[in-house]
Short mmCIF file of C-alpha atoms in Angstrom, two decimals:
data_model
loop_
_atom_site.label_atom_id
_atom_site.label_comp_id
_atom_site.label_asym_id
_atom_site.label_seq_id
_atom_site.Cartn_x
_atom_site.Cartn_y
_atom_site.Cartn_z
CA MET A 110 -59.60 -105.05 -2.13
CA ALA A 111 -56.47 -106.66 -4.08
CA ARG A 112 -55.18 -109.32 -2.89
CA GLN A 113 -51.91 -108.25 -1.42
CA GLU A 114 -53.76 -105.38 0.30
CA ARG A 115 -55.98 -108.03 1.74
CA ALA A 116 -53.39 -109.95 3.10
CA VAL A 117 -51.34 -106.88 4.47
CA ARG A 118 -54.41 -105.97 6.67
CA THR A 119 -54.73 -109.87 7.89
CA ARG A 120 -51.47 -109.84 8.75
CA ASN A 121 -51.36 -106.53 10.79
CA ALA A 122 -54.72 -107.76 12.17
CA LEU A 123 -53.09 -110.84 13.54
CA ILE A 124 -50.00 -108.82 15.23
CA GLU A 125 -52.82 -106.06 16.95
CA SER A 126 -54.37 -109.55 18.33
CA ALA A 127 -51.34 -111.06 19.45
CA ALA A 128 -50.01 -107.85 21.05
CA GLU A 129 -53.23 -107.45 22.89
CA LEU A 130 -53.38 -111.13 24.07
CA PHE A 131 -49.15 -111.08 24.78
CA ASP A 132 -50.39 -108.03 26.77
CA ARG A 133 -53.32 -109.69 28.69
CA ASP A 134 -52.17 -112.57 29.02
CA GLY A 135 -48.41 -112.95 28.50
CA PHE A 136 -46.58 -114.73 25.89
CA GLU A 137 -46.44 -118.51 27.28
CA THR A 138 -50.50 -118.31 27.93
CA ALA A 139 -52.05 -116.75 24.74
CA SER A 140 -52.61 -119.31 22.17
CA LEU A 141 -52.59 -119.36 18.85
CA SER A 142 -56.85 -119.94 18.41
CA THR A 143 -57.38 -117.13 20.50
CA ILE A 144 -55.18 -114.82 18.34
CA SER A 145 -56.89 -115.70 15.17
CA ALA A 146 -59.80 -115.44 16.49
CA ARG A 147 -59.69 -112.37 17.88
CA ALA A 148 -58.13 -110.90 14.90
CA GLY A 149 -61.15 -112.42 12.69
CA VAL A 150 -59.36 -114.82 10.40
CA SER A 151 -59.27 -118.74 10.55
CA ASN A 152 -56.28 -120.70 12.08
CA GLY A 153 -54.97 -121.64 8.76
CA ALA A 154 -54.29 -117.66 7.74
CA LEU A 155 -52.66 -117.35 10.83
CA HIS A 156 -50.16 -119.75 9.89
CA PHE A 157 -49.95 -119.22 6.44
CA HIS A 158 -48.32 -115.35 7.78
CA PHE A 159 -46.58 -116.90 10.80
CA ALA A 160 -44.89 -119.86 11.51
CA SER A 161 -45.29 -119.90 15.12
CA LYS A 162 -46.24 -118.29 17.86
CA ALA A 163 -42.52 -117.12 18.26
CA ALA A 164 -42.49 -115.70 14.99
CA LEU A 165 -45.35 -113.56 15.68
CA ALA A 166 -43.86 -112.52 18.74
CA ALA A 167 -41.15 -111.52 16.59
CA ALA A 168 -43.75 -109.19 14.36
CA VAL A 169 -45.02 -107.64 17.14
CA CYS A 170 -41.31 -106.77 18.33
CA GLU A 171 -40.80 -105.31 15.00
CA ALA A 172 -43.85 -103.33 14.63
CA ALA A 173 -42.98 -101.85 18.28
CA ALA A 174 -39.50 -100.81 16.92
CA GLN A 175 -40.94 -99.03 14.13
CA ARG A 176 -42.98 -97.11 16.34
CA LEU A 177 -39.96 -96.59 18.81
CA GLY A 178 -38.06 -95.04 15.90
CA ARG A 179 -40.77 -92.64 14.99
CA ILE A 180 -40.93 -91.57 18.66
CA THR A 181 -36.96 -90.77 18.99
CA GLY A 182 -36.80 -89.88 15.16
CA GLU A 183 -39.67 -86.90 15.69
CA GLY A 184 -37.51 -84.52 17.10
CA GLY A 185 -35.56 -84.24 13.73
CA GLU A 186 -36.37 -81.63 12.31
CA GLN A 187 -35.99 -79.52 15.84
CA GLU A 188 -33.21 -80.39 16.89
CA GLN A 189 -31.46 -77.38 15.75
CA ALA A 190 -33.78 -74.78 17.65
CA ASP A 191 -34.46 -76.97 20.93
CA GLY A 192 -31.44 -78.76 21.48
CA ALA A 193 -30.76 -82.60 22.68
CA LEU A 194 -32.72 -82.07 26.32
CA GLN A 195 -35.67 -80.80 25.08
CA ILE A 196 -35.89 -83.62 22.48
CA LEU A 197 -35.28 -86.09 24.89
CA ILE A 198 -38.32 -84.45 26.96
CA ASP A 199 -40.46 -84.75 24.17
CA ALA A 200 -39.92 -88.39 23.36
CA SER A 201 -40.05 -89.74 27.05
CA HIS A 202 -43.75 -88.04 26.94
CA ALA A 203 -44.15 -89.44 23.62
CA LEU A 204 -43.39 -92.81 24.74
CA LEU A 205 -45.23 -92.70 27.63
CA ARG A 206 -48.37 -91.98 25.72
CA GLY A 207 -47.70 -95.18 23.69
CA PHE A 208 -47.47 -97.23 26.25
CA SER A 209 -51.00 -95.97 27.83
CA HIS A 210 -52.69 -96.13 24.39
CA ASP A 211 -50.87 -98.45 22.10
CA VAL A 212 -50.84 -102.40 22.80
CA VAL A 213 -48.02 -103.04 19.99
CA LEU A 214 -45.33 -100.85 21.72
CA ARG A 215 -46.21 -102.32 25.00
CA ALA A 216 -46.01 -105.62 24.39
CA GLY A 217 -43.22 -105.28 22.42
CA PHE A 218 -41.32 -103.98 25.20
CA ASP A 219 -42.62 -106.24 27.37
CA LEU A 220 -41.48 -109.45 24.95
CA GLY A 221 -37.89 -108.36 25.62
CA ASP A 222 -38.57 -108.82 29.17
CA SER A 223 -40.01 -112.23 29.14
CA PRO A 224 -37.87 -114.92 29.23
CA GLU A 225 -40.13 -117.85 27.52
CA SER A 226 -39.86 -115.16 24.03
CA THR A 227 -36.12 -114.78 24.40
CA GLY A 228 -34.96 -114.16 20.91
CA ALA A 229 -38.20 -113.27 19.64
CA GLY A 230 -37.06 -109.62 18.73
CA GLU A 231 -34.73 -107.10 19.90
CA ASP A 232 -34.61 -105.73 23.42
CA LEU A 233 -36.62 -102.30 23.06
CA HIS A 234 -35.51 -101.47 26.65
CA ARG A 235 -32.02 -101.55 25.18
CA ARG A 236 -32.61 -99.56 22.30
CA TRP A 237 -34.33 -96.89 24.00
CA GLN A 238 -31.26 -96.79 26.64
CA GLY A 239 -28.64 -96.68 23.94
CA TRP A 240 -30.74 -93.69 22.16
CA VAL A 241 -31.06 -91.78 25.64
CA GLU A 242 -27.25 -92.36 26.22
CA ALA A 243 -26.75 -90.99 22.66
CA VAL A 244 -28.54 -87.65 23.20
CA PHE A 245 -27.16 -86.92 26.46
CA ALA A 246 -23.80 -87.21 24.88
CA GLN A 247 -25.09 -84.89 22.60
CA ALA A 248 -25.95 -82.29 24.82
CA ASP A 249 -22.75 -82.80 26.83
CA ARG A 250 -21.11 -81.59 23.17
CA GLU A 251 -24.09 -78.93 22.75
CA GLY A 252 -22.51 -77.55 26.36
CA THR A 253 -26.53 -77.55 27.55
CA LEU A 254 -25.32 -80.58 30.29
CA ALA A 255 -24.96 -78.88 33.34
CA ASP A 256 -20.73 -79.15 33.58
CA ASP A 257 -20.89 -81.45 36.85
CA VAL A 258 -23.49 -83.79 35.34
CA SER A 259 -22.20 -87.59 33.90
CA ALA A 260 -24.06 -88.32 30.16
CA GLN A 261 -24.09 -91.87 31.65
CA ASP A 262 -25.18 -91.10 34.59
CA ALA A 263 -28.08 -88.83 33.63
CA ALA A 264 -28.73 -91.59 31.05
CA LEU A 265 -29.17 -94.25 33.97
CA ALA A 266 -31.88 -92.36 35.86
CA VAL A 267 -34.03 -91.42 33.06
CA VAL A 268 -34.20 -94.86 31.60
CA ALA A 269 -34.77 -96.44 35.36
CA ALA A 270 -37.47 -93.73 36.29
CA VAL A 271 -39.18 -94.25 32.53
CA ALA A 272 -38.96 -97.74 33.14
CA GLY A 273 -40.36 -97.56 36.38
CA PHE A 274 -43.40 -95.78 34.98
CA GLU A 275 -44.21 -98.13 32.70
CA ALA A 276 -43.91 -100.59 35.08
CA LEU A 277 -46.17 -99.05 38.19
CA GLY A 278 -48.14 -97.77 35.36
CA GLY A 279 -49.74 -101.42 34.70
CA GLN A 280 -51.10 -100.96 38.19
CA ASP A 281 -52.12 -97.70 38.25
CA PRO A 282 -52.65 -95.60 34.85
CA GLN A 283 -51.94 -92.10 36.98
CA TRP A 284 -48.23 -93.05 36.65
CA LEU A 285 -48.43 -92.92 32.95
CA SER A 286 -50.23 -89.59 33.00
CA PRO A 287 -48.40 -86.70 31.14
CA ALA A 288 -48.62 -84.98 34.82
CA SER A 289 -46.21 -87.73 36.41
CA LEU A 290 -43.72 -87.41 33.83
CA THR A 291 -43.48 -83.36 33.90
CA ARG A 292 -43.57 -83.16 37.67
CA PHE A 293 -40.03 -85.99 36.83
CA TRP A 294 -38.49 -83.51 34.90
CA GLY A 295 -39.33 -80.65 36.98
CA LEU A 296 -37.53 -81.76 39.58
CA LEU A 297 -34.54 -83.24 37.43
CA LEU A 298 -33.58 -80.43 35.09
CA PRO A 299 -32.59 -78.13 37.52
CA ARG A 300 -29.74 -80.61 38.18
CA LEU A 301 -29.39 -81.72 34.58
CA ALA A 302 -29.26 -78.86 32.39
CA GLU A 303 -26.53 -76.16 32.29
CA GLU A 304 -27.73 -72.97 33.86
CA SER A 305 -28.36 -70.48 30.81
CA VAL A 306 -30.93 -72.92 28.98
CA LEU A 307 -32.78 -74.56 31.82
CA ASP A 308 -35.78 -71.13 31.45
CA ARG A 309 -35.89 -72.38 27.78
CA LEU A 310 -36.80 -76.03 28.71
CA VAL A 311 -40.24 -77.60 28.70
CA ALA A 312 -40.79 -80.11 31.43
CA SER A 313 -44.19 -81.00 29.55
CA GLY A 314 -42.76 -81.51 26.42
CA THR A 315 -43.17 -78.92 23.52
CA ALA A 316 -45.53 -81.63 21.13
CA ALA A 317 -47.95 -82.82 23.52
CA GLU A 318 -50.88 -83.17 21.37
CA ALA A 319 -48.41 -84.85 18.68
CA GLY A 320 -47.36 -88.26 18.18
CA MET B 197 -38.69 -132.16 65.84
CA ALA B 198 -42.04 -131.22 67.39
CA ARG B 199 -45.12 -131.38 65.47
CA GLN B 200 -45.54 -127.77 65.58
CA GLU B 201 -41.63 -126.92 64.20
CA ARG B 202 -42.37 -129.37 61.45
CA ALA B 203 -45.52 -127.59 60.44
CA VAL B 204 -43.69 -124.02 60.58
CA ARG B 205 -41.15 -125.36 58.31
CA THR B 206 -43.46 -126.99 55.71
CA ARG B 207 -45.46 -123.86 55.62
CA ASN B 208 -42.40 -121.77 54.97
CA ALA B 209 -41.07 -124.35 52.54
CA LEU B 210 -44.31 -123.82 50.32
CA ILE B 211 -44.32 -120.23 50.33
CA GLU B 212 -40.50 -120.22 49.37
CA SER B 213 -41.37 -122.75 46.58
CA ALA B 214 -44.32 -120.99 45.52
CA ALA B 215 -42.77 -117.82 45.32
CA GLU B 216 -39.80 -119.30 43.06
CA LEU B 217 -42.55 -120.44 40.54
CA PHE B 218 -44.75 -117.46 40.92
CA ASP B 219 -41.73 -115.48 40.05
CA ARG B 220 -40.42 -118.09 37.04
CA ASP B 221 -43.62 -119.06 35.79
CA GLY B 222 -46.03 -116.16 36.71
CA PHE B 223 -48.96 -116.76 38.92
CA GLU B 224 -51.47 -117.58 36.22
CA THR B 225 -49.02 -120.55 34.76
CA ALA B 226 -47.51 -121.77 38.23
CA SER B 227 -49.24 -125.56 39.54
CA LEU B 228 -50.13 -126.47 42.74
CA SER B 229 -48.64 -129.62 42.13
CA THR B 230 -45.19 -128.40 41.10
CA ILE B 231 -45.23 -126.25 43.76
CA SER B 232 -45.57 -128.99 46.70
CA ALA B 233 -42.93 -131.32 44.71
CA ARG B 234 -40.60 -128.61 44.88
CA ALA B 235 -41.10 -128.33 48.75
CA GLY B 236 -41.02 -131.50 48.80
CA VAL B 237 -44.05 -132.22 50.52
CA SER B 238 -47.33 -134.18 49.57
CA ASN B 239 -50.09 -132.46 47.77
CA GLY B 240 -51.95 -132.96 50.85
CA ALA B 241 -49.49 -131.26 53.24
CA LEU B 242 -50.02 -128.06 50.86
CA HIS B 243 -53.54 -128.56 50.67
CA PHE B 244 -53.69 -128.85 54.54
CA HIS B 245 -51.73 -125.52 55.03
CA PHE B 246 -53.58 -123.86 52.02
CA ALA B 247 -56.90 -123.93 50.43
CA SER B 248 -56.16 -122.31 47.42
CA LYS B 249 -53.20 -121.01 44.92
CA ALA B 250 -54.64 -117.33 45.57
CA ALA B 251 -54.57 -118.46 49.85
CA LEU B 252 -50.72 -119.29 48.70
CA ALA B 253 -50.08 -116.22 46.84
CA ALA B 254 -51.35 -114.05 49.69
CA ALA B 255 -48.92 -115.96 52.01
CA VAL B 256 -45.97 -115.04 49.53
CA CYS B 257 -47.15 -111.51 49.75
CA GLU B 258 -47.53 -111.22 53.78
CA ALA B 259 -43.93 -112.88 54.04
CA ALA B 260 -43.09 -109.95 51.43
CA ALA B 261 -44.39 -107.23 53.53
CA GLN B 262 -42.88 -108.62 56.75
CA ARG B 263 -39.51 -108.10 54.91
CA LEU B 264 -40.09 -104.72 53.38
CA GLY B 265 -41.19 -103.89 56.94
CA ARG B 266 -37.88 -104.75 58.15
CA ILE B 267 -36.27 -102.80 55.12
CA THR B 268 -37.81 -99.77 55.97
CA GLY B 269 -37.71 -100.28 59.59
CA GLU B 270 -33.89 -100.87 59.62
CA GLY B 271 -32.69 -97.23 59.96
CA GLY B 272 -34.93 -97.08 63.20
CA GLU B 273 -32.42 -96.29 65.89
CA GLN B 274 -29.93 -94.17 63.24
CA GLU B 275 -32.56 -91.75 62.56
CA GLN B 276 -31.50 -89.15 64.70
CA ALA B 277 -27.81 -89.71 63.65
CA ASP B 278 -28.39 -89.71 59.85
CA GLY B 279 -31.50 -88.09 59.09
CA ALA B 280 -33.99 -88.84 56.97
CA LEU B 281 -32.53 -88.82 53.29
CA GLN B 282 -29.67 -91.38 54.44
CA ILE B 283 -32.25 -93.51 55.75
CA LEU B 284 -33.99 -93.78 52.48
CA ILE B 285 -30.86 -93.91 50.47
CA ASP B 286 -29.79 -97.10 52.79
CA ALA B 287 -33.42 -98.82 52.41
CA SER B 288 -33.35 -98.33 48.46
CA HIS B 289 -30.34 -100.08 48.78
CA ALA B 290 -31.68 -102.78 51.20
CA LEU B 291 -34.71 -103.10 48.81
CA LEU B 292 -32.75 -103.63 45.44
CA ARG B 293 -30.47 -106.09 47.42
CA GLY B 294 -33.35 -108.03 48.57
CA PHE B 295 -34.97 -107.87 44.82
CA SER B 296 -31.85 -109.66 43.95
CA HIS B 297 -31.20 -112.68 46.32
CA ASP B 298 -34.63 -112.86 47.92
CA VAL B 299 -37.42 -114.44 45.53
CA VAL B 300 -39.91 -114.16 48.01
CA LEU B 301 -39.66 -110.16 48.08
CA ARG B 302 -39.38 -110.14 44.29
CA ALA B 303 -42.63 -112.37 44.11
CA GLY B 304 -44.25 -110.26 46.55
CA PHE B 305 -44.09 -107.45 44.98
CA ASP B 306 -44.55 -108.84 41.34
CA LEU B 307 -48.15 -110.40 42.57
CA GLY B 308 -49.14 -107.05 43.33
CA ASP B 309 -48.83 -106.40 39.58
CA SER B 310 -50.57 -109.45 38.54
CA PRO B 311 -54.17 -108.53 37.15
CA GLU B 312 -55.08 -112.75 38.01
CA SER B 313 -53.74 -112.27 42.03
CA THR B 314 -55.67 -109.09 42.34
CA GLY B 315 -56.27 -109.77 46.42
CA ALA B 316 -54.13 -111.94 47.03
CA GLY B 317 -52.29 -109.36 48.94
CA GLU B 318 -51.61 -105.78 49.89
CA ASP B 319 -49.92 -103.75 46.86
CA LEU B 320 -45.81 -103.46 48.03
CA HIS B 321 -45.49 -101.27 45.46
CA ARG B 322 -47.95 -98.86 46.73
CA ARG B 323 -46.92 -99.26 50.67
CA TRP B 324 -43.34 -98.70 49.67
CA GLN B 325 -44.23 -95.72 48.06
CA GLY B 326 -46.28 -94.35 51.20
CA TRP B 327 -42.74 -94.89 53.15
CA VAL B 328 -40.89 -92.96 50.82
CA GLU B 329 -43.26 -90.34 50.70
CA ALA B 330 -43.32 -90.04 54.55
CA VAL B 331 -39.52 -90.15 54.88
CA PHE B 332 -39.17 -87.05 52.37
CA ALA B 333 -41.92 -85.14 54.78
CA GLN B 334 -39.67 -85.90 57.28
CA ALA B 335 -36.77 -84.39 55.49
CA ASP B 336 -38.94 -81.54 54.59
CA ARG B 337 -39.88 -80.87 58.67
CA GLU B 338 -36.13 -81.42 59.41
CA GLY B 339 -34.48 -79.12 57.16
CA THR B 340 -32.32 -81.43 55.14
CA LEU B 341 -34.80 -81.53 52.18
CA ALA B 342 -33.39 -78.56 49.46
CA ASP B 343 -35.62 -75.87 49.64
CA ASP B 344 -36.85 -75.70 46.28
CA VAL B 345 -37.88 -79.23 46.02
CA SER B 346 -41.41 -80.45 46.73
CA ALA B 347 -41.26 -83.49 49.16
CA GLN B 348 -44.15 -85.55 46.85
CA ASP B 349 -41.87 -85.19 43.25
CA ALA B 350 -38.98 -86.43 44.97
CA ALA B 351 -40.76 -89.07 45.85
CA LEU B 352 -42.39 -89.71 42.89
CA ALA B 353 -39.01 -89.86 41.31
CA VAL B 354 -37.58 -92.16 43.62
CA VAL B 355 -40.19 -94.62 43.36
CA ALA B 356 -40.19 -94.34 39.70
CA ALA B 357 -36.75 -95.13 39.71
CA VAL B 358 -36.58 -97.73 42.12
CA ALA B 359 -39.57 -99.76 40.47
CA GLY B 360 -37.32 -99.20 36.82
CA PHE B 361 -34.72 -100.76 38.56
CA GLU B 362 -36.68 -103.64 40.02
CA ALA B 363 -38.30 -104.01 36.05
CA LEU B 364 -35.05 -103.87 34.28
CA GLY B 365 -33.17 -105.94 36.50
CA GLY B 366 -35.19 -108.83 35.71
CA GLN B 367 -33.35 -109.03 32.14
CA ASP B 368 -30.24 -107.46 33.42
CA PRO B 369 -28.57 -108.28 36.67
CA GLN B 370 -26.59 -105.21 36.52
CA TRP B 371 -29.74 -102.78 37.15
CA LEU B 372 -29.76 -104.47 40.63
CA SER B 373 -26.00 -103.79 41.22
CA PRO B 374 -25.28 -101.48 44.19
CA ALA B 375 -23.39 -99.41 41.94
CA SER B 376 -26.30 -98.36 39.41
CA LEU B 377 -28.21 -97.47 42.24
CA THR B 378 -25.33 -95.57 44.08
CA ARG B 379 -24.95 -93.42 40.30
CA PHE B 380 -28.80 -92.27 40.76
CA TRP B 381 -28.17 -91.20 44.15
CA GLY B 382 -24.86 -89.25 43.30
CA LEU B 383 -27.12 -87.68 40.47
CA LEU B 384 -29.84 -86.79 42.57
CA LEU B 385 -28.68 -85.95 45.77
CA PRO B 386 -27.06 -82.58 44.96
CA ARG B 387 -30.63 -81.51 43.86
CA LEU B 388 -33.06 -82.93 46.71
CA ALA B 389 -30.53 -82.77 49.77
CA GLU B 390 -29.99 -78.96 51.52
CA GLU B 391 -26.32 -78.17 50.76
CA SER B 392 -24.81 -78.28 54.06
CA VAL B 393 -26.16 -81.96 54.75
CA LEU B 394 -25.27 -82.86 51.58
CA ASP B 395 -21.61 -84.13 52.38
CA ARG B 396 -22.34 -86.30 54.93
CA LEU B 397 -25.34 -87.94 52.69
CA VAL B 398 -22.93 -91.84 51.31
CA ALA B 399 -24.74 -92.40 48.19
CA SER B 400 -23.48 -96.14 48.31
CA GLY B 401 -25.57 -96.30 51.94
CA THR B 402 -24.18 -96.83 55.37
CA ALA B 403 -25.36 -100.27 55.42
CA ALA B 404 -24.07 -101.98 52.53
CA GLU B 405 -23.41 -105.21 54.19
CA ALA B 406 -26.32 -105.40 56.57
CA GLY B 407 -29.93 -106.15 55.62
#
């Protein structure tokens, strides 16, 4: 293995290991020596890649932000076909799937919540919220949002509910199941979607096996 | 002050202090000596009242459960007048008010989420969820829930959203503001409420200054 490739692997292993320990023990409690041991590298190697625990947290947030970017970008090519609301439904399913099996994504979102790690990275909840607001504004422009619904109120409800599924899912994985989110969309869509597009929307997502 | 009264005050001060430190530092990190110092009592006094940190956590949960009981029981006498949906709206506002200013309530809910404190007390999220489900079932029976809405799906959406307001509010207090929750209810009620009762429902709550 070339030296550079080995360095990238080590760095990624450290990010993964840090995410696991931040997720399990919290940023404050997780120790650098446990993180390096779990990644199978020496303390020296950790310090070669990351100057501090905060730098490691920033790298976890950056990796999580990339994954969120893929989730919110996933619908790019289907935009014309399905419209903004379906793109949002699909992304919300992909995000909850991520929360249930991708510890880097989960830890990245949680690090933004932790006062001790402030400044470690951008607040991913806020980034997700900005994207949801933009998608509802797009639905409004394309005429698929119901006339009497404000795009901002719709975004507020969806962002709150998804954050709730995430928070409750930490205790009871049932909340992160696709079935729970599908029931939420099944309830909300008749309120949000313009009547003529409602029948075309798939509350369970159109890409349930992807992502 | 009588000895018994003093003992009750000391116990309550310890519960309040423990809730503050569990909330700020987490159950695992909070130390008994910091808790007793903040309550202005000796370590000996703490150990007289509570055998362990877990016992203190259990007392915080019990105190929070009592407060939740008052919130969900608040609507008792107005039940006939306003119907189940208004009682739920009012209780959700009281709960978010509690999350923003009552550290015992907030810490009690969070302790149920913390794996380290498992068994410290009942899971208050679950208790709140059970109550929300019962209220929607009541709305269904009294005919104020829209015909095509399932009481269980409605409960799922409301429980998820309230948990999301709580989780996001830890970062940005705006999420715990009455205005945010009012916008959520304003969006959701036309979907949930039977048409003839919709005009009577107050999304901002009927007891905004109480509780």
